[in-house]
PDB file of C-alpha atoms in Angstrom:
ATOM      1  CA  MET J  28       0.056   0.022  -0.035  1.00 60.00           C
ATOM      2  CA  GLU J  29       1.914   3.107  -1.304  1.00 77.00           C
ATOM      3  CA  PRO J  30       0.310   6.434  -0.213  1.00 91.00           C
ATOM      4  CA  ARG J  31      -0.564   8.583  -3.106  1.00 95.00           C
ATOM      5  CA  LEU J  32       0.243  11.607  -1.133  1.00 96.00           C
ATOM      6  CA  TYR J  33       4.097  11.140  -1.814  1.00 96.00           C
ATOM      7  CA  ASP J  34       3.807  10.334  -5.451  1.00 94.00           C
ATOM      8  CA  GLU J  35       0.994  11.544  -7.732  1.00 94.00           C
ATOM      9  CA  LEU J  36      -0.268  14.195  -5.111  1.00 97.00           C
ATOM     10  CA  VAL J  37       3.128  15.895  -4.318  1.00 96.00           C
ATOM     11  CA  PRO J  38       2.188  18.950  -6.237  1.00 97.00           C
ATOM     12  CA  PHE J  39      -0.467  19.429  -3.512  1.00 98.00           C
ATOM     13  CA  TYR J  40       1.809  18.560  -0.697  1.00 97.00           C
ATOM     14  CA  HIS J  41       2.689  22.083   0.257  1.00 97.00           C
ATOM     15  CA  LEU J  42      -0.953  22.926   0.652  1.00 98.00           C
ATOM     16  CA  LEU J  43      -1.423  20.146   3.155  1.00 97.00           C
ATOM     17  CA  ASP J  44       1.851  20.794   5.150  1.00 96.00           C
ATOM     18  CA  PRO J  45       2.867  24.405   5.037  1.00 96.00           C
ATOM     19  CA  LEU J  46       6.644  25.153   5.152  1.00 96.00           C
ATOM     20  CA  ASP J  47       6.255  27.643   7.868  1.00 96.00           C
ATOM     21  CA  ASP J  48       4.631  25.090  10.354  1.00 94.00           C
ATOM     22  CA  HIS J  49       8.127  23.383  10.607  1.00 96.00           C
ATOM     23  CA  ARG J  50       9.984  26.347  11.964  1.00 96.00           C
ATOM     24  CA  ASP J  51       9.247  26.062  15.617  1.00 95.00           C
ATOM     25  CA  GLU J  52       9.877  22.264  15.897  1.00 95.00           C
ATOM     26  CA  ALA J  53      13.081  22.430  13.788  1.00 97.00           C
ATOM     27  CA  GLU J  54      14.365  24.950  16.393  1.00 97.00           C
ATOM     28  CA  VAL J  55      13.613  22.447  19.124  1.00 97.00           C
ATOM     29  CA  PHE J  56      15.181  19.546  17.214  1.00 98.00           C
ATOM     30  CA  ALA J  57      18.297  21.731  16.673  1.00 98.00           C
ATOM     31  CA  GLU J  58      18.597  22.600  20.199  1.00 98.00           C
ATOM     32  CA  VAL J  59      18.312  18.992  21.438  1.00 98.00           C
ATOM     33  CA  LEU J  60      20.812  17.656  18.996  1.00 98.00           C
ATOM     34  CA  HIS J  61      23.454  20.409  19.708  1.00 98.00           C
ATOM     35  CA  ALA J  62      23.004  19.959  23.453  1.00 98.00           C
ATOM     36  CA  ALA J  63      23.487  16.176  22.957  1.00 98.00           C
ATOM     37  CA  VAL J  64      26.476  16.659  20.632  1.00 98.00           C
ATOM     38  CA  PRO J  65      28.351  20.010  21.232  1.00 97.00           C
ATOM     39  CA  GLY J  66      29.978  21.322  17.990  1.00 97.00           C
ATOM     40  CA  ALA J  67      27.921  18.863  15.789  1.00 98.00           C
ATOM     41  CA  ARG J  68      28.663  19.685  12.220  1.00 98.00           C
ATOM     42  CA  ALA J  69      27.209  17.152  10.000  1.00 98.00           C
ATOM     43  CA  LEU J  70      23.525  16.076  10.154  1.00 98.00           C
ATOM     44  CA  LEU J  71      21.647  13.104   8.369  1.00 98.00           C
ATOM     45  CA  GLU J  72      17.772  13.084   8.072  1.00 98.00           C
ATOM     46  CA  LEU J  73      16.131   9.727   7.362  1.00 98.00           C
ATOM     47  CA  GLY J  74      12.754  10.040   5.865  1.00 98.00           C
ATOM     48  CA  SER J  75      13.161  13.820   5.016  1.00 98.00           C
ATOM     49  CA  GLY J  76      10.325  13.984   2.505  1.00 97.00           C
ATOM     50  CA  ALA J  77       9.639  17.336   0.939  1.00 97.00           C
ATOM     51  CA  GLY J  78      12.294  18.839   3.167  1.00 98.00           C
ATOM     52  CA  HIS J  79      10.130  21.216   4.874  1.00 98.00           C
ATOM     53  CA  GLY J  80      11.749  20.657   8.293  1.00 97.00           C
ATOM     54  CA  ALA J  81      15.326  20.471   6.746  1.00 98.00           C
ATOM     55  CA  HIS J  82      14.683  24.088   5.353  1.00 98.00           C
ATOM     56  CA  PHE J  83      14.830  25.341   8.883  1.00 98.00           C
ATOM     57  CA  LEU J  84      17.186  22.680  10.577  1.00 98.00           C
ATOM     58  CA  ALA J  85      20.015  22.499   7.964  1.00 98.00           C
ATOM     59  CA  PRO J  86      21.257  25.946   8.303  1.00 98.00           C
ATOM     60  CA  ARG J  87      22.034  24.945  11.907  1.00 98.00           C
ATOM     61  CA  PHE J  88      24.678  22.516  10.656  1.00 98.00           C
ATOM     62  CA  GLU J  89      27.678  22.891   8.226  1.00 98.00           C
ATOM     63  CA  THR J  90      26.473  19.951   6.211  1.00 98.00           C
ATOM     64  CA  ALA J  91      23.061  18.135   5.878  1.00 98.00           C
ATOM     65  CA  THR J  92      22.211  14.997   3.994  1.00 98.00           C
ATOM     66  CA  LEU J  93      18.447  14.312   3.278  1.00 98.00           C
ATOM     67  CA  CYS J  94      17.429  10.721   2.416  1.00 98.00           C
ATOM     68  CA  ASP J  95      13.963   9.689   1.372  1.00 98.00           C
ATOM     69  CA  ARG J  96      12.451   6.712  -0.752  1.00 96.00           C
ATOM     70  CA  SER J  97      10.103   9.040  -2.710  1.00 96.00           C
ATOM     71  CA  ALA J  98      11.711  10.629  -5.862  1.00 96.00           C
ATOM     72  CA  ALA J  99       9.016  13.028  -6.210  1.00 96.00           C
ATOM     73  CA  MET J 100       9.365  14.325  -2.716  1.00 97.00           C
ATOM     74  CA  LEU J 101      13.267  14.654  -2.997  1.00 97.00           C
ATOM     75  CA  ALA J 102      12.572  16.760  -6.204  1.00 97.00           C
ATOM     76  CA  ARG J 103      10.639  19.267  -4.089  1.00 96.00           C
ATOM     77  CA  SER J 104      13.152  19.253  -1.347  1.00 98.00           C
ATOM     78  CA  ARG J 105      15.974  19.976  -3.909  1.00 98.00           C
ATOM     79  CA  THR J 106      14.148  23.225  -4.773  1.00 97.00           C
ATOM     80  CA  LEU J 107      13.833  24.353  -1.078  1.00 97.00           C
ATOM     81  CA  ASN J 108      17.329  22.962   0.047  1.00 98.00           C
ATOM     82  CA  PRO J 109      19.799  23.288  -2.746  1.00 98.00           C
ATOM     83  CA  GLY J 110      22.743  23.269  -0.383  1.00 97.00           C
ATOM     84  CA  CYS J 111      21.823  19.859   1.022  1.00 98.00           C
ATOM     85  CA  VAL J 112      22.964  16.519  -0.190  1.00 98.00           C
ATOM     86  CA  HIS J 113      19.993  14.413  -1.406  1.00 98.00           C
ATOM     87  CA  VAL J 114      19.907  10.512  -1.516  1.00 98.00           C
ATOM     88  CA  GLU J 115      17.066   8.389  -2.525  1.00 98.00           C
ATOM     89  CA  GLY J 116      16.822   5.153  -0.525  1.00 97.00           C
ATOM     90  CA  ASP J 117      14.847   3.144   1.961  1.00 98.00           C
ATOM     91  CA  MET J 118      15.683   4.289   5.603  1.00 98.00           C
ATOM     92  CA  ARG J 119      15.536   0.519   6.774  1.00 98.00           C
ATOM     93  CA  THR J 120      18.447  -0.508   4.601  1.00 98.00           C
ATOM     94  CA  ILE J 121      20.387   2.352   3.120  1.00 98.00           C
ATOM     95  CA  ARG J 122      24.178   2.760   3.896  1.00 98.00           C
ATOM     96  CA  ILE J 123      25.579   5.921   2.704  1.00 97.00           C
ATOM     97  CA  GLY J 124      29.187   5.168   3.347  1.00 96.00           C
ATOM     98  CA  ARG J 125      29.991   7.930   5.856  1.00 97.00           C
ATOM     99  CA  SER J 126      29.306   8.955   9.403  1.00 98.00           C
ATOM    100  CA  PHE J 127      27.504  11.924  10.944  1.00 98.00           C
ATOM    101  CA  ASP J 128      27.352  13.699  14.211  1.00 98.00           C
ATOM    102  CA  CYS J 129      23.582  13.781  14.302  1.00 98.00           C
ATOM    103  CA  VAL J 130      20.656  11.769  12.738  1.00 98.00           C
ATOM    104  CA  LEU J 131      17.020  12.934  12.835  1.00 98.00           C
ATOM    105  CA  VAL J 132      14.117  10.599  12.024  1.00 98.00           C
ATOM    106  CA  HIS J 133      10.986  12.533  12.201  1.00 97.00           C
ATOM    107  CA  ASP J 134       7.465  11.545  11.473  1.00 94.00           C
ATOM    108  CA  ALA J 135       8.424   9.210   8.600  1.00 97.00           C
ATOM    109  CA  ILE J 136       9.357   6.670  11.226  1.00 98.00           C
ATOM    110  CA  THR J 137       5.750   6.230  12.027  1.00 97.00           C
ATOM    111  CA  TYR J 138       5.419   4.276   8.668  1.00 97.00           C
ATOM    112  CA  MET J 139       7.303   1.364  10.290  1.00 98.00           C
ATOM    113  CA  THR J 140       4.425  -1.057  10.902  1.00 97.00           C
ATOM    114  CA  THR J 141       6.513  -4.166  12.464  1.00 98.00           C
ATOM    115  CA  ARG J 142       9.041  -4.239  15.069  1.00 98.00           C
ATOM    116  CA  ALA J 143      11.603  -5.644  12.730  1.00 98.00           C
ATOM    117  CA  ASP J 144      11.090  -2.644  10.361  1.00 98.00           C
ATOM    118  CA  LEU J 145      11.428  -0.120  13.213  1.00 98.00           C
ATOM    119  CA  LEU J 146      14.630  -1.942  14.647  1.00 98.00           C
ATOM    120  CA  ALA J 147      16.030  -1.896  11.105  1.00 98.00           C
ATOM    121  CA  VAL J 148      15.526   2.001  10.981  1.00 98.00           C
ATOM    122  CA  ILE J 149      17.165   2.457  14.369  1.00 98.00           C
ATOM    123  CA  GLU J 150      20.116   0.319  13.307  1.00 98.00           C
ATOM    124  CA  THR J 151      20.504   2.504  10.266  1.00 98.00           C
ATOM    125  CA  ALA J 152      20.664   5.498  12.487  1.00 98.00           C
ATOM    126  CA  HIS J 153      23.271   3.987  14.674  1.00 98.00           C
ATOM    127  CA  ALA J 154      25.337   2.697  11.549  1.00 98.00           C
ATOM    128  CA  HIS J 155      25.595   6.232  10.255  1.00 98.00           C
ATOM    129  CA  LEU J 156      26.718   7.949  13.586  1.00 98.00           C
ATOM    130  CA  ARG J 157      30.184   8.442  14.755  1.00 98.00           C
ATOM    131  CA  PRO J 158      31.182   7.358  18.289  1.00 98.00           C
ATOM    132  CA  GLY J 159      29.585  10.065  20.585  1.00 98.00           C
ATOM    133  CA  GLY J 160      26.908  11.044  18.009  1.00 98.00           C
ATOM    134  CA  ALA J 161      23.222  11.208  18.658  1.00 98.00           C
ATOM    135  CA  ALA J 162      20.024  10.260  16.990  1.00 98.00           C
ATOM    136  CA  LEU J 163      16.527  11.863  17.493  1.00 98.00           C
ATOM    137  CA  LEU J 164      13.647   9.776  16.875  1.00 98.00           C
ATOM    138  CA  VAL J 165      10.290  11.715  16.807  1.00 98.00           C
ATOM    139  CA  PRO J 166       7.216   9.450  16.100  1.00 97.00           C
ATOM    140  CA  ASP J 167       3.822  10.912  15.713  1.00 96.00           C
ATOM    141  CA  CYS J 168       2.217   8.541  18.173  1.00 97.00           C
ATOM    142  CA  VAL J 169       2.743   6.090  20.906  1.00 97.00           C
ATOM    143  CA  LYS J 170       0.369   3.328  21.988  1.00 97.00           C
ATOM    144  CA  GLU J 171      -0.262   4.606  25.505  1.00 96.00           C
ATOM    145  CA  SER J 172      -1.621   7.922  24.561  1.00 95.00           C
ATOM    146  CA  PHE J 173      -3.274   7.164  21.203  1.00 96.00           C
ATOM    147  CA  CYS J 174      -6.776   8.235  20.738  1.00 95.00           C
ATOM    148  CA  GLU J 175      -8.990   8.460  17.665  1.00 96.00           C
ATOM    149  CA  SER J 176      -8.954  12.025  16.227  1.00 94.00           C
ATOM    150  CA  HIS J 177      -9.119  14.096  13.115  1.00 94.00           C
ATOM    151  CA  GLU J 178      -7.713  17.236  11.581  1.00 93.00           C
ATOM    152  CA  ASP J 179      -8.966  19.565   8.910  1.00 95.00           C
ATOM    153  CA  HIS J 180      -6.558  21.117   6.350  1.00 97.00           C
ATOM    154  CA  ALA J 181      -7.047  23.767   3.721  1.00 98.00           C
ATOM    155  CA  GLY J 182      -4.665  25.323   1.410  1.00 98.00           C
ATOM    156  CA  ASP J 183      -4.530  27.566  -1.883  1.00 98.00           C
ATOM    157  CA  ASP J 184      -1.968  28.663  -4.078  1.00 96.00           C
ATOM    158  CA  ASP J 185      -2.177  30.328  -7.656  1.00 94.00           C
ATOM    159  CA  GLU J 186      -2.582  27.054  -9.411  1.00 96.00           C
ATOM    160  CA  ARG J 187      -4.115  24.554  -6.953  1.00 98.00           C
ATOM    161  CA  SER J 188      -6.504  24.199  -3.941  1.00 98.00           C
ATOM    162  CA  LEU J 189      -6.877  21.552  -1.335  1.00 98.00           C
ATOM    163  CA  ARG J 190      -9.303  20.595   1.370  1.00 98.00           C
ATOM    164  CA  CYS J 191      -8.787  17.692   3.500  1.00 98.00           C
ATOM    165  CA  ILE J 192      -9.990  15.687   6.489  1.00 98.00           C
ATOM    166  CA  ALA J 193      -7.290  13.345   8.065  1.00 97.00           C
ATOM    167  CA  TRP J 194      -8.759  10.747  10.362  1.00 97.00           C
ATOM    168  CA  SER J 195      -6.575   8.717  12.537  1.00 96.00           C
ATOM    169  CA  TRP J 196      -8.123   5.514  14.074  1.00 97.00           C
ATOM    170  CA  ASP J 197      -7.287   2.107  15.304  1.00 97.00           C
ATOM    171  CA  PRO J 198      -9.186  -0.848  13.665  1.00 97.00           C
ATOM    172  CA  ASP J 199      -7.582  -3.396  15.945  1.00 97.00           C
ATOM    173  CA  PRO J 200      -6.306  -2.172  19.402  1.00 95.00           C
ATOM    174  CA  ASP J 201      -4.538  -5.595  20.032  1.00 96.00           C
ATOM    175  CA  ASP J 202      -2.064  -5.040  17.044  1.00 97.00           C
ATOM    176  CA  GLU J 203       0.797  -2.512  16.668  1.00 98.00           C
ATOM    177  CA  THR J 204      -0.667  -0.428  13.922  1.00 98.00           C
ATOM    178  CA  HIS J 205      -3.285   2.345  13.387  1.00 98.00           C
ATOM    179  CA  VAL J 206      -4.702   3.747  10.033  1.00 97.00           C
ATOM    180  CA  GLY J 207      -4.726   7.263   8.689  1.00 97.00           C
ATOM    181  CA  ASP J 208      -7.523   7.948   6.245  1.00 97.00           C
ATOM    182  CA  PHE J 209      -7.132  11.205   4.220  1.00 98.00           C
ATOM    183  CA  ALA J 210     -10.124  12.394   2.217  1.00 98.00           C
ATOM    184  CA  PHE J 211      -8.968  14.962  -0.161  1.00 98.00           C
ATOM    185  CA  LEU J 212     -10.948  17.550  -2.435  1.00 98.00           C
ATOM    186  CA  LEU J 213      -8.422  18.806  -5.025  1.00 98.00           C
ATOM    187  CA  ARG J 214      -8.930  21.660  -7.280  1.00 98.00           C
ATOM    188  CA  GLU J 215      -6.766  22.225 -10.342  1.00 97.00           C
ATOM    189  CA  GLY J 216      -7.432  23.949 -13.760  1.00 93.00           C
ATOM    190  CA  GLY J 217     -11.107  24.698 -12.631  1.00 92.00           C
ATOM    191  CA  GLU J 218     -11.701  20.952 -11.955  1.00 97.00           C
ATOM    192  CA  VAL J 219     -12.488  19.393  -8.567  1.00 98.00           C
ATOM    193  CA  ARG J 220     -11.723  15.609  -7.796  1.00 98.00           C
ATOM    194  CA  ALA J 221     -12.134  13.613  -4.638  1.00 98.00           C
ATOM    195  CA  VAL J 222      -9.278  11.205  -3.449  1.00 98.00           C
ATOM    196  CA  HIS J 223      -9.238   8.820  -0.634  1.00 97.00           C
ATOM    197  CA  ASP J 224      -5.628   7.939   0.587  1.00 98.00           C
ATOM    198  CA  ARG J 225      -5.012   5.327   3.270  1.00 97.00           C
ATOM    199  CA  HIS J 226      -1.863   5.283   5.254  1.00 97.00           C
ATOM    200  CA  LEU J 227      -0.856   2.411   7.482  1.00 97.00           C
ATOM    201  CA  PHE J 228       1.193   3.424  10.583  1.00 98.00           C
ATOM    202  CA  GLY J 229       2.932   1.690  13.348  1.00 98.00           C
ATOM    203  CA  LEU J 230       1.768   2.088  16.858  1.00 98.00           C
ATOM    204  CA  PHE J 231       4.290   0.822  19.561  1.00 98.00           C
ATOM    205  CA  ALA J 232       4.474   1.209  23.286  1.00 98.00           C
ATOM    206  CA  THR J 233       7.075   3.572  24.831  1.00 98.00           C
ATOM    207  CA  GLN J 234       8.823   0.545  26.384  1.00 98.00           C
ATOM    208  CA  THR J 235       9.016  -1.139  22.837  1.00 98.00           C
ATOM    209  CA  TRP J 236      10.724   1.952  21.502  1.00 98.00           C
ATOM    210  CA  LEU J 237      13.303   1.842  24.596  1.00 98.00           C
ATOM    211  CA  GLU J 238      13.958  -1.859  24.169  1.00 98.00           C
ATOM    212  CA  LEU J 239      14.627  -1.502  20.435  1.00 98.00           C
ATOM    213  CA  CYS J 240      16.926   1.386  20.820  1.00 98.00           C
ATOM    214  CA  ALA J 241      18.968  -0.443  23.448  1.00 98.00           C
ATOM    215  CA  GLN J 242      19.084  -3.427  21.325  1.00 98.00           C
ATOM    216  CA  ALA J 243      20.570  -1.305  18.362  1.00 98.00           C
ATOM    217  CA  GLY J 244      23.327  -0.207  20.805  1.00 98.00           C
ATOM    218  CA  PHE J 245      22.013   3.197  21.918  1.00 98.00           C
ATOM    219  CA  GLU J 246      21.805   4.667  25.258  1.00 98.00           C
ATOM    220  CA  VAL J 247      18.312   6.165  25.158  1.00 98.00           C
ATOM    221  CA  GLU J 248      16.201   8.700  27.021  1.00 98.00           C
ATOM    222  CA  VAL J 249      12.731  10.072  26.613  1.00 98.00           C
ATOM    223  CA  LEU J 250      12.342  13.757  26.059  1.00 98.00           C
ATOM    224  CA  ARG J 251       9.307  15.996  25.720  1.00 95.00           C
ATOM    225  CA  ARG J 252       8.621  18.331  22.859  1.00 93.00           C
ATOM    226  CA  PRO J 253       6.080  21.102  22.740  1.00 89.00           C
ATOM    227  CA  LEU J 254       2.969  20.298  20.764  1.00 88.00           C
ATOM    228  CA  PRO J 255       1.071  22.952  18.944  1.00 82.00           C
ATOM    229  CA  GLU J 256      -2.222  23.778  20.729  1.00 81.00           C
ATOM    230  CA  GLU J 257      -4.314  22.028  17.992  1.00 78.00           C
ATOM    231  CA  TYR J 258      -2.552  18.800  18.624  1.00 81.00           C
ATOM    232  CA  VAL J 259      -3.092  18.636  22.514  1.00 77.00           C
ATOM    233  CA  GLY J 260      -5.710  15.824  23.247  1.00 79.00           C
ATOM    234  CA  SER J 261      -5.222  14.397  19.762  1.00 86.00           C
ATOM    235  CA  ALA J 262      -3.380  11.218  18.634  1.00 89.00           C
ATOM    236  CA  TYR J 263      -0.118  13.032  18.596  1.00 94.00           C
ATOM    237  CA  THR J 264       2.450  12.291  21.325  1.00 95.00           C
ATOM    238  CA  ASP J 265       4.964  14.702  22.871  1.00 95.00           C
ATOM    239  CA  GLN J 266       7.501  11.906  23.454  1.00 97.00           C
ATOM    240  CA  MET J 267      10.607  11.764  21.355  1.00 98.00           C
ATOM    241  CA  PHE J 268      13.669   9.463  21.871  1.00 98.00           C
ATOM    242  CA  LEU J 269      17.279  10.759  22.205  1.00 98.00           C
ATOM    243  CA  CYS J 270      19.622   8.024  21.412  1.00 98.00           C
ATOM    244  CA  ARG J 271      23.270   8.523  22.106  1.00 98.00           C
ATOM    245  CA  LYS J 272      25.975   6.286  20.550  1.00 98.00           C
ATOM    246  CA  PRO J 273      28.651   5.428  23.063  1.00 97.00           C
TER     247      PRO J 273
END
């Protein structure tokens, strides 16, 4: 199941996820990583998507390498972040062949739907860190605090318009996944079409995150991040995991 949002719907992506919405969280991530690794110079982001977060985070480092499996998303990121290195690849398996001071894995890690896949991403982060480096893992949700919720989105530019309801729900509370159903109304060239795009996400307990990070060789701690007011009481978690490589 490949989400259409990261392929054919990429021309609408900026209307769903505005660039400026990433400014504040990027500042938080930068502060956490620089506190964990003083003097950090080289950043790797796994699952960097359209590069909206990197647009604000990359200037805080001397070099930034952005990795994503979607060629269409990377193409958008190249226009926003021309000074970054872009690498197409799957964050579960990619090996770039160099080490970094810091690794960030933001909401793309939520697409890991099995413990094996989640561990593979954590091991990728570990493999790309120098000794003393740190990875920051920022999932959208953890199992303990998940609740069914929805968000409304709207955006317009000179060529396109988007209206969207994004509905997060859990068909089977006994497994470790949940569903995000996106209902889009998309206007382009005077025509409106409706698109349903289903996303399958992982939903793991905090203890599972801690155990897998330790299994990969990290020293891990749970940190809190400030959530936008509209996310309080929703499916989103304020937990993130800071993983230090000894």
